[in-house]
Structures are given as structure tokens and as C-alpha cells.
mmCIF file of C-alpha atoms and ligand atoms in Angstrom:
data_model
loop_
_atom_site.group_PDB
_atom_site.id
_atom_site.type_symbol
_atom_site.label_atom_id
_atom_site.label_comp_id
_atom_site.label_asym_id
_atom_site.label_seq_id
_atom_site.Cartn_x
_atom_site.Cartn_y
_atom_site.Cartn_z
ATOM 1 C CA MET A 1045 116.975 116.999 63.541
ATOM 2 C CA THR A 1046 118.487 116.083 66.889
ATOM 3 C CA VAL A 1047 116.142 114.057 69.052
ATOM 4 C CA THR A 1048 116.220 115.801 72.416
ATOM 5 C CA ALA A 1049 114.805 114.129 75.482
ATOM 6 C CA GLU A 1050 111.901 116.599 75.405
ATOM 7 C CA ASN A 1051 110.825 115.797 71.879
ATOM 8 C CA TRP A 1052 111.379 112.088 72.522
ATOM 9 C CA LEU A 1053 108.615 112.330 75.110
ATOM 10 C CA GLU A 1054 106.383 114.374 72.769
ATOM 11 C CA GLY A 1055 107.020 111.663 70.172
ATOM 12 C CA LEU A 1056 105.902 109.057 72.670
ATOM 13 C CA VAL A 1057 102.614 110.921 73.206
ATOM 14 C CA ASP A 1058 102.015 110.945 69.426
ATOM 15 C CA GLU A 1059 102.896 107.273 69.174
ATOM 16 C CA ILE A 1060 100.521 106.267 71.965
ATOM 17 C CA ARG A 1061 97.607 108.533 71.001
ATOM 18 C CA PRO A 1062 95.888 106.216 68.454
ATOM 19 C CA ALA A 1063 95.654 103.479 71.105
ATOM 20 C CA LEU A 1064 93.710 105.794 73.396
ATOM 21 C CA TYR A 1065 90.623 105.459 71.189
ATOM 22 C CA GLY A 1066 90.489 101.792 72.205
ATOM 23 C CA GLY A 1067 89.625 102.880 75.772
ATOM 24 C CA ALA A 1068 86.764 104.873 77.245
ATOM 25 C CA VAL A 1069 86.547 107.655 79.811
ATOM 26 C CA SER A 1070 85.031 106.595 83.093
ATOM 27 C CA GLY A 1071 81.325 106.999 83.724
ATOM 28 C CA TYR A 1072 81.853 106.691 87.497
ATOM 29 C CA LEU A 1073 81.176 110.408 88.034
ATOM 30 C CA PRO A 1074 79.435 112.822 85.641
ATOM 31 C CA GLU A 1075 82.470 115.143 85.939
ATOM 32 C CA PHE A 1076 84.710 112.547 84.264
ATOM 33 C CA GLU A 1077 82.534 112.337 81.166
ATOM 34 C CA ALA A 1078 83.763 115.751 80.014
ATOM 35 C CA ALA A 1079 87.310 114.352 79.711
ATOM 36 C CA ARG A 1080 88.699 113.803 76.218
ATOM 37 C CA VAL A 1081 89.486 110.222 75.351
ATOM 38 C CA ASP A 1082 92.621 111.281 73.455
ATOM 39 C CA ASP A 1083 94.061 113.445 76.230
ATOM 40 C CA LEU A 1084 97.526 112.410 77.366
ATOM 41 C CA ALA A 1085 100.055 114.260 79.507
ATOM 42 C CA ILE A 1086 103.302 112.905 80.920
ATOM 43 C CA ALA A 1087 105.913 114.161 83.375
ATOM 44 C CA ILE A 1088 109.068 112.319 84.377
ATOM 45 C CA ASP A 1089 111.090 113.608 87.311
ATOM 46 C CA TYR A 1090 114.723 112.492 87.142
ATOM 47 C CA GLY A 1091 115.660 114.204 90.411
ATOM 48 C CA ALA A 1092 118.843 116.253 90.024
ATOM 49 C CA ASP A 1093 118.645 115.780 86.242
ATOM 50 C CA GLY A 1094 115.368 117.690 86.026
ATOM 51 C CA ILE A 1095 111.849 117.039 84.780
ATOM 52 C CA LEU A 1096 110.670 116.173 81.290
ATOM 53 C CA THR A 1097 107.110 116.841 80.261
ATOM 54 C CA ALA A 1098 104.876 116.273 77.252
ATOM 55 C CA GLY A 1099 101.252 117.111 76.536
ATOM 56 C CA GLN A 1100 99.137 119.442 78.683
ATOM 57 C CA CYS A 1101 101.292 118.973 81.732
ATOM 58 C CA HIS A 1102 99.568 121.653 83.816
ATOM 59 C CA SER A 1103 95.994 120.457 83.269
ATOM 60 C CA LEU A 1104 94.407 119.534 86.568
ATOM 61 C CA PHE A 1105 92.612 116.272 87.329
ATOM 62 C CA THR A 1106 91.607 114.514 90.528
ATOM 63 C CA ALA A 1107 93.950 111.902 91.949
ATOM 64 C CA GLN A 1108 91.195 109.372 92.800
ATOM 65 C CA SER A 1109 92.761 106.038 93.758
ATOM 66 C CA VAL A 1110 96.284 107.373 93.272
ATOM 67 C CA VAL A 1111 95.749 109.176 96.583
ATOM 68 C CA LYS A 1112 95.782 105.759 98.287
ATOM 69 C CA VAL A 1113 99.551 105.631 97.741
ATOM 70 C CA PHE A 1114 99.962 108.808 99.774
ATOM 71 C CA THR A 1115 97.428 107.986 102.463
ATOM 72 C CA LEU A 1116 99.217 104.676 102.980
ATOM 73 C CA LEU A 1117 102.621 106.340 103.259
ATOM 74 C CA LEU A 1118 101.245 108.906 105.696
ATOM 75 C CA ALA A 1119 99.611 106.171 107.797
ATOM 76 C CA LEU A 1120 102.867 104.185 107.865
ATOM 77 C CA HIS A 1121 104.773 107.306 108.851
ATOM 78 C CA HIS A 1122 102.310 108.190 111.567
ATOM 79 C CA ARG A 1123 101.424 104.739 112.960
ATOM 80 C CA GLY A 1124 104.220 102.391 111.915
ATOM 81 C CA GLU A 1125 104.095 99.201 109.929
ATOM 82 C CA ASP A 1126 102.756 96.855 112.629
ATOM 83 C CA TYR A 1127 99.750 99.036 113.440
ATOM 84 C CA VAL A 1128 98.838 99.490 109.772
ATOM 85 C CA PHE A 1129 99.195 95.844 108.765
ATOM 86 C CA GLU A 1130 97.274 94.541 111.751
ATOM 87 C CA ARG A 1131 94.256 96.357 110.311
ATOM 88 C CA VAL A 1132 94.741 95.933 106.592
ATOM 89 C CA GLY A 1133 96.258 93.069 104.622
ATOM 90 C CA CYS A 1134 99.241 92.923 102.342
ATOM 91 C CA ASP A 1135 97.833 90.626 99.738
ATOM 92 C CA GLN A 1136 96.776 90.775 96.109
ATOM 93 C CA GLY A 1137 93.221 91.902 95.508
ATOM 94 C CA ILE A 1138 90.436 89.514 94.658
ATOM 95 C CA GLY A 1139 87.373 90.639 92.768
ATOM 96 C CA SER A 1140 86.661 94.254 91.975
ATOM 97 C CA TYR A 1141 88.456 97.009 93.916
ATOM 98 C CA ASN A 1142 85.246 98.176 95.578
ATOM 99 C CA SER A 1143 83.578 94.864 96.333
ATOM 100 C CA LEU A 1144 82.847 93.168 99.626
ATOM 101 C CA GLU A 1145 84.867 90.201 98.393
ATOM 102 C CA THR A 1146 88.026 92.251 98.956
ATOM 103 C CA PHE A 1147 87.256 92.238 102.610
ATOM 104 C CA ILE A 1148 87.655 88.873 104.149
ATOM 105 C CA ARG A 1149 90.251 86.387 103.141
ATOM 106 C CA GLY A 1150 90.974 84.398 106.241
ATOM 107 C CA SER A 1151 92.556 87.300 108.081
ATOM 108 C CA GLY A 1152 89.287 89.211 108.500
ATOM 109 C CA VAL A 1153 90.751 92.493 107.288
ATOM 110 C CA PRO A 1154 90.609 94.141 103.847
ATOM 111 C CA VAL A 1155 93.089 92.466 101.495
ATOM 112 C CA ASN A 1156 95.281 95.527 100.964
ATOM 113 C CA PRO A 1157 95.327 99.326 101.359
ATOM 114 C CA PHE A 1158 94.501 99.946 97.681
ATOM 115 C CA VAL A 1159 91.094 98.275 97.517
ATOM 116 C CA ASN A 1160 88.445 100.665 98.794
ATOM 117 C CA ALA A 1161 87.734 98.750 102.008
ATOM 118 C CA GLY A 1162 91.446 98.905 102.844
ATOM 119 C CA ALA A 1163 91.722 102.560 101.867
ATOM 120 C CA LEU A 1164 88.830 103.437 104.198
ATOM 121 C CA VAL A 1165 90.585 101.659 107.065
ATOM 122 C CA VAL A 1166 93.733 103.648 106.262
ATOM 123 C CA VAL A 1167 91.789 106.946 106.270
ATOM 124 C CA ASP A 1168 90.480 106.000 109.716
ATOM 125 C CA MET A 1169 94.048 105.757 111.062
ATOM 126 C CA LEU A 1170 95.436 108.982 109.577
ATOM 127 C CA PRO A 1171 96.684 111.754 111.845
ATOM 128 C CA GLY A 1172 94.113 114.409 112.739
ATOM 129 C CA SER A 1173 91.612 114.925 115.519
ATOM 130 C CA ASP A 1174 88.635 114.795 113.138
ATOM 131 C CA PRO A 1175 87.997 113.803 109.497
ATOM 132 C CA ASP A 1176 88.435 117.373 108.182
ATOM 133 C CA SER A 1177 91.842 117.723 109.755
ATOM 134 C CA ARG A 1178 92.813 114.372 108.255
ATOM 135 C CA VAL A 1179 91.918 115.741 104.815
ATOM 136 C CA ARG A 1180 94.051 118.823 105.517
ATOM 137 C CA ASN A 1181 96.933 116.607 106.604
ATOM 138 C CA VAL A 1182 96.743 114.571 103.395
ATOM 139 C CA VAL A 1183 96.601 117.744 101.277
ATOM 140 C CA ASP A 1184 99.600 119.155 103.182
ATOM 141 C CA PHE A 1185 101.472 115.889 102.757
ATOM 142 C CA ILE A 1186 100.952 115.859 98.978
ATOM 143 C CA ARG A 1187 101.887 119.541 98.832
ATOM 144 C CA ALA A 1188 105.100 118.760 100.665
ATOM 145 C CA LEU A 1189 105.951 115.727 98.501
ATOM 146 C CA SER A 1190 105.316 117.598 95.253
ATOM 147 C CA GLY A 1191 106.582 121.006 96.352
ATOM 148 C CA ASN A 1192 103.336 122.600 95.157
ATOM 149 C CA THR A 1193 101.578 124.621 97.839
ATOM 150 C CA SER A 1194 98.555 125.379 95.661
ATOM 151 C CA ILE A 1195 97.252 121.790 95.640
ATOM 152 C CA GLY A 1196 93.714 121.513 97.028
ATOM 153 C CA VAL A 1197 90.463 119.581 96.915
ATOM 154 C CA ASN A 1198 87.981 119.878 94.037
ATOM 155 C CA THR A 1199 84.937 120.127 96.280
ATOM 156 C CA GLY A 1200 82.480 119.755 93.388
ATOM 157 C CA VAL A 1201 83.944 116.360 92.461
ATOM 158 C CA ALA A 1202 84.038 115.320 96.130
ATOM 159 C CA ARG A 1203 80.360 116.227 96.586
ATOM 160 C CA SER A 1204 79.393 114.472 93.400
ATOM 161 C CA GLU A 1205 81.125 111.283 94.539
ATOM 162 C CA HIS A 1206 79.652 111.579 98.013
ATOM 163 C CA THR A 1207 76.106 111.569 96.644
ATOM 164 C CA LEU A 1208 76.887 108.505 94.508
ATOM 165 C CA ALA A 1209 78.992 106.609 97.040
ATOM 166 C CA ASP A 1210 76.546 103.898 98.052
ATOM 167 C CA ARG A 1211 79.029 101.095 97.430
ATOM 168 C CA ASN A 1212 81.696 102.806 99.536
ATOM 169 C CA ARG A 1213 79.069 103.674 102.139
ATOM 170 C CA ALA A 1214 78.134 99.991 102.342
ATOM 171 C CA LEU A 1215 81.803 99.092 102.743
ATOM 172 C CA GLY A 1216 82.080 101.702 105.512
ATOM 173 C CA TYR A 1217 79.178 100.263 107.497
ATOM 174 C CA PHE A 1218 80.474 96.755 106.938
ATOM 175 C CA LEU A 1219 83.904 97.770 108.252
ATOM 176 C CA ARG A 1220 82.344 99.459 111.236
ATOM 177 C CA SER A 1221 80.263 96.402 112.041
ATOM 178 C CA HIS A 1222 83.568 94.505 112.196
ATOM 179 C CA ARG A 1223 85.059 97.239 114.421
ATOM 180 C CA LEU A 1224 87.728 97.974 111.841
ATOM 181 C CA ILE A 1225 86.980 101.685 111.820
ATOM 182 C CA SER A 1226 86.001 103.943 114.671
ATOM 183 C CA THR A 1227 85.046 107.148 112.820
ATOM 184 C CA ASP A 1228 81.412 107.886 112.008
ATOM 185 C CA VAL A 1229 80.842 106.291 108.578
ATOM 186 C CA GLU A 1230 79.367 109.397 106.927
ATOM 187 C CA GLU A 1231 82.230 111.557 108.156
ATOM 188 C CA LEU A 1232 84.794 109.004 107.079
ATOM 189 C CA LEU A 1233 83.194 108.734 103.654
ATOM 190 C CA TRP A 1234 83.179 112.498 103.181
ATOM 191 C CA ALA A 1235 86.858 112.645 104.158
ATOM 192 C CA TYR A 1236 87.644 109.808 101.721
ATOM 193 C CA CYS A 1237 85.734 111.488 98.870
ATOM 194 C CA GLN A 1238 87.639 114.715 99.467
ATOM 195 C CA MET A 1239 90.960 112.870 99.468
ATOM 196 C CA CYS A 1240 90.086 111.190 96.156
ATOM 197 C CA ALA A 1241 89.178 114.637 94.789
ATOM 198 C CA ILE A 1242 92.559 116.225 95.520
ATOM 199 C CA GLU A 1243 93.523 117.980 92.308
ATOM 200 C CA VAL A 1244 96.978 117.599 90.854
ATOM 201 C CA ASP A 1245 98.791 117.796 87.541
ATOM 202 C CA VAL A 1246 101.278 115.302 86.109
ATOM 203 C CA VAL A 1247 104.260 117.313 87.377
ATOM 204 C CA ASP A 1248 102.910 117.087 90.941
ATOM 205 C CA LEU A 1249 102.546 113.320 90.557
ATOM 206 C CA ALA A 1250 106.016 112.898 89.060
ATOM 207 C CA ARG A 1251 107.620 114.953 91.836
ATOM 208 C CA ALA A 1252 105.810 113.052 94.568
ATOM 209 C CA ALA A 1253 106.697 109.747 92.868
ATOM 210 C CA ARG A 1254 110.366 110.759 92.788
ATOM 211 C CA VAL A 1255 110.291 110.933 96.585
ATOM 212 C CA LEU A 1256 108.929 107.379 96.634
ATOM 213 C CA ALA A 1257 111.861 106.289 94.452
ATOM 214 C CA GLN A 1258 114.432 107.139 97.122
ATOM 215 C CA ALA A 1259 116.665 104.454 98.580
ATOM 216 C CA ARG A 1260 117.249 106.211 101.905
ATOM 217 C CA ASP A 1261 115.220 108.020 104.514
ATOM 218 C CA VAL A 1262 113.917 111.298 103.075
ATOM 219 C CA VAL A 1263 113.302 114.485 104.992
ATOM 220 C CA VAL A 1264 110.194 116.235 103.680
ATOM 221 C CA GLU A 1265 109.431 119.491 105.455
ATOM 222 C CA GLY A 1266 110.982 118.283 108.672
ATOM 223 C CA GLN A 1267 109.326 114.839 108.589
ATOM 224 C CA VAL A 1268 111.641 111.870 108.163
ATOM 225 C CA LEU A 1269 110.026 109.391 105.785
ATOM 226 C CA ARG A 1270 111.651 106.051 106.425
ATOM 227 C CA ALA A 1271 113.230 104.154 103.539
ATOM 228 C CA ALA A 1272 111.519 100.965 104.784
ATOM 229 C CA HIS A 1273 108.103 102.630 104.378
ATOM 230 C CA LEU A 1274 108.928 103.903 100.894
ATOM 231 C CA ARG A 1275 109.980 100.384 99.942
ATOM 232 C CA LEU A 1276 106.794 98.866 101.330
ATOM 233 C CA VAL A 1277 104.651 101.313 99.387
ATOM 234 C CA ARG A 1278 106.581 100.555 96.177
ATOM 235 C CA ARG A 1279 106.129 96.822 96.693
ATOM 236 C CA LEU A 1280 102.408 97.148 97.272
ATOM 237 C CA MET A 1281 102.122 99.299 94.164
ATOM 238 C CA LEU A 1282 103.896 96.613 92.183
ATOM 239 C CA PHE A 1283 101.573 93.773 93.096
ATOM 240 C CA ALA A 1284 98.325 95.582 93.829
ATOM 241 C CA GLY A 1285 98.364 98.956 92.071
ATOM 242 C CA MET A 1286 96.596 98.085 88.841
ATOM 243 C CA TYR A 1287 93.274 96.648 89.991
ATOM 244 C CA GLU A 1288 92.569 93.139 88.732
ATOM 245 C CA ALA A 1289 95.350 93.430 86.130
ATOM 246 C CA SER A 1290 97.993 93.861 88.846
ATOM 247 C CA GLY A 1291 99.599 90.412 88.581
ATOM 248 C CA GLN A 1292 99.853 90.561 84.803
ATOM 249 C CA TYR A 1293 101.169 94.117 85.011
ATOM 250 C CA ALA A 1294 103.838 93.189 87.559
ATOM 251 C CA CYS A 1295 105.125 90.445 85.240
ATOM 252 C CA ASP A 1296 104.891 92.431 82.010
ATOM 253 C CA VAL A 1297 106.034 95.878 83.126
ATOM 254 C CA GLY A 1298 107.487 95.633 86.623
ATOM 255 C CA ILE A 1299 107.413 99.341 87.520
ATOM 256 C CA PRO A 1300 105.549 99.994 90.797
ATOM 257 C CA ALA A 1301 102.507 102.014 89.757
ATOM 258 C CA LYS A 1302 98.979 103.016 90.708
ATOM 259 C CA CYS A 1303 96.097 104.054 88.471
ATOM 260 C CA GLY A 1304 92.936 105.943 89.394
ATOM 261 C CA VAL A 1305 89.513 106.075 87.770
ATOM 262 C CA SER A 1306 90.160 109.647 86.534
ATOM 263 C CA GLY A 1307 93.044 108.348 84.406
ATOM 264 C CA ALA A 1308 95.679 109.535 86.895
ATOM 265 C CA THR A 1309 98.698 107.240 86.942
ATOM 266 C CA ILE A 1310 101.835 107.290 89.036
ATOM 267 C CA GLY A 1311 104.955 105.184 88.517
ATOM 268 C CA VAL A 1312 108.149 104.833 90.530
ATOM 269 C CA VAL A 1313 111.480 103.590 89.192
ATOM 270 C CA TYR A 1314 113.706 102.886 92.165
ATOM 271 C CA GLN A 1315 116.432 105.505 92.602
ATOM 272 C CA ARG A 1316 115.830 106.866 89.132
ATOM 273 C CA MET A 1317 112.560 108.503 88.347
ATOM 274 C CA GLY A 1318 109.071 109.481 89.346
ATOM 275 C CA ILE A 1319 106.447 109.283 86.617
ATOM 276 C CA GLY A 1320 103.099 111.072 86.413
ATOM 277 C CA VAL A 1321 100.639 110.429 83.592
ATOM 278 C CA TYR A 1322 97.137 111.660 82.901
ATOM 279 C CA GLY A 1323 95.243 109.615 80.345
ATOM 280 C CA PRO A 1324 91.487 109.455 80.981
ATOM 281 C CA ALA A 1325 90.862 106.669 78.455
ATOM 282 C CA LEU A 1326 90.576 103.531 80.584
ATOM 283 C CA ASP A 1327 90.837 99.890 79.620
ATOM 284 C CA ARG A 1328 88.505 97.125 80.807
ATOM 285 C CA SER A 1329 90.405 96.696 84.060
ATOM 286 C CA GLY A 1330 89.963 100.401 84.829
ATOM 287 C CA ASN A 1331 93.603 101.270 84.165
ATOM 288 C CA SER A 1332 94.623 104.247 82.064
ATOM 289 C CA VAL A 1333 95.429 103.092 78.528
ATOM 290 C CA GLY A 1334 97.951 105.918 78.142
ATOM 291 C CA GLY A 1335 99.401 105.427 81.626
ATOM 292 C CA LEU A 1336 99.986 101.741 80.987
ATOM 293 C CA ARG A 1337 101.542 102.357 77.586
ATOM 294 C CA VAL A 1338 103.952 104.951 78.959
ATOM 295 C CA LEU A 1339 105.038 102.611 81.744
ATOM 296 C CA ARG A 1340 105.384 99.675 79.382
ATOM 297 C CA GLN A 1341 107.458 101.747 76.985
ATOM 298 C CA LEU A 1342 109.734 103.011 79.754
ATOM 299 C CA SER A 1343 110.155 99.530 81.137
ATOM 300 C CA GLY A 1344 111.271 98.361 77.686
ATOM 301 C CA THR A 1345 113.937 101.049 77.422
ATOM 302 C CA LEU A 1346 115.254 101.003 80.978
ATOM 303 C CA ASP A 1347 117.751 98.564 82.296
ATOM 304 C CA PHE A 1348 116.295 97.634 85.651
ATOM 305 C CA ASP A 1349 115.209 94.615 87.608
HETATM 306 N N1 LIG B 1480 86.913 107.622 94.417
HETATM 307 C C1 LIG B 1480 86.847 106.389 93.717
HETATM 308 C C2 LIG B 1480 86.214 105.304 94.567
HETATM 309 O O1 LIG B 1480 86.455 105.244 95.694
HETATM 310 C C3 LIG B 1480 88.231 106.004 93.335
HETATM 311 C C4 LIG B 1480 88.215 104.799 92.485
HETATM 312 C C5 LIG B 1480 89.486 104.590 91.762
HETATM 313 O O2 LIG B 1480 90.129 105.555 91.320
HETATM 314 O O3 LIG B 1480 89.845 103.432 91.643
HETATM 315 O O4 LIG B 1480 85.465 104.466 94.117
#
């Protein structure tokens, strides 16, 4: 039998599947508990060479922390690099992604845009006259990047998180007490929960990631996304995208990536491919077991630096 690219990827899913049982689905929200530990879907967008998929590639899941990649890019596009990095750091995380420790490290701002304190600061600076319009702008941005106009918010998941968001609420009030956000904390939190609950499939993630892989400025629905901003986002993903395992991941795998608590994973190989994975089994660091394995496998087969 000839091994086509498509069945190579299906073979990869089969190869990885046994390892998924070593992880566990997140208990962060009751909605995640219904996920199957052995679920794994992959999409790889090679640009002009097309998209490869394997597994249930049209199953929907919420982006969770993967959305932070897009909120950061939108903030950079809208406000510019200086504005963004005066208010949020560009450093590796310390402690857990949602802890107060991630807040102050000399500079007095959250360590980076991917810890929750930093992500809340980024949401505060997004375009839009009020929090709801900021959510719409983020949804529109992800629709434009992925080319899928049906992307929307899973309001049930957003509400569920909002009722359980005491840690993020505490971070919000803490940030406000330091004058790092100006929006009403409850409104900001509701906007953030909705952004985390944007529903996508792996093809959407792969397509959006392929935009991030570009070497030059990209025009997306009339907006010019600057190459320098795409590069910055990739670099942050490389050293801060995988929670507390980020440093180890950067050394071992080296593909800029971001995981979310739902099992959503995005990876970007410069000038070559955008990768979207859904694997709800998480490891102890909170990263998707399947997502990590796919990225590790690709990194082993690709010639890149
Ligand atoms: N909505 C989740 C939170 O803010 C996202 C966590 C994650 O995916 O890392 O806690």
C-alpha cells in the first residue's frame, strides 16, 4: 500500500492514541468532563499545498488559552508593540498560569500575555468601545484568520467559567488596584470568559496558525498584519506557550505553540505550516498529551532551526 500524506497522519493518530490514556481531561469546567480522553484530531495547513487532516477534524471545542495568541496579535496590530509591552512583560512565566506570582517580577506588570493576568491586561487594550464589542472584534479576527465565518462563542461554556472564575476575578481586581486595567472588572471578566469560549475546530486553528507562519506582512480582510508582530507572537509562543513546561518544550521541540485547558493546541512552523490539534487528555503541566506528541513528532521529521 502506498503511504499517502493523509494516511500518514491517520497513522500518527493511531500511534499516539495509547499515550493519551496517561493523561486526564480537565476538571476546570464541568463541560470539559464530557470529553473523551482518547479523542485526537489533527489538521496541518501547508498553505498553497493544502490541508491534511486526521481524526474528527470538524468536532468543535473551545479555544481557551489558545485565544491568547489571537488577542495578543490583535492588540499588537491595534496598539503597537511599545504600548502593549509597557503594560505586559515579555518574560517566561513563574508559578502557575493563573497565580498572583505571575504578576510582579520587578517590572510591576504581568510577566507575559499568556498568563491570565497578562491576558486580562491584553483584553483591556483590545479595540472596541465596550467589552461586548471587543468580544465581537476577537471573533471577527479569528473568523478572518481562519476563513470560517461561522465561528462563534459557546455561551454555555462562557457562563459556566464566569460563575467559577474567582481566581481570575481576584487577578482582575488586583490588576485594577495597580491601575493596569481600566475596564470594570466584572465586564472585563465576562469578555475574557467569552473569548476563551470561542468555538473552533482543528482546521480553523491550522488555518489561523498558517497566517502566523508568514515571513512578510499579511493582508487579512483589508488589515495589514505586520511581519514584526507575527514574529513577536511566534517568539512568545516558543518560550511561554506551554505553561510551566515552556522552557523544556522550547529546548525539546522548538515549534512555537500554545495549549489550552480544553486540549486545544496550535503550532506554527515558520514559512511552512500551521498546526491545529485537539486532544483533551492533559499532562501534569496542563498541556495536551496528544498536542505535544504531534508537535514533537513533527519536529523530529522536519528540518528546521
Ligand atoms: N479560561 C481558562 C482560564 O482563564 C483558560 C485556561 C487555559 O486554557 O489555560 O483559566
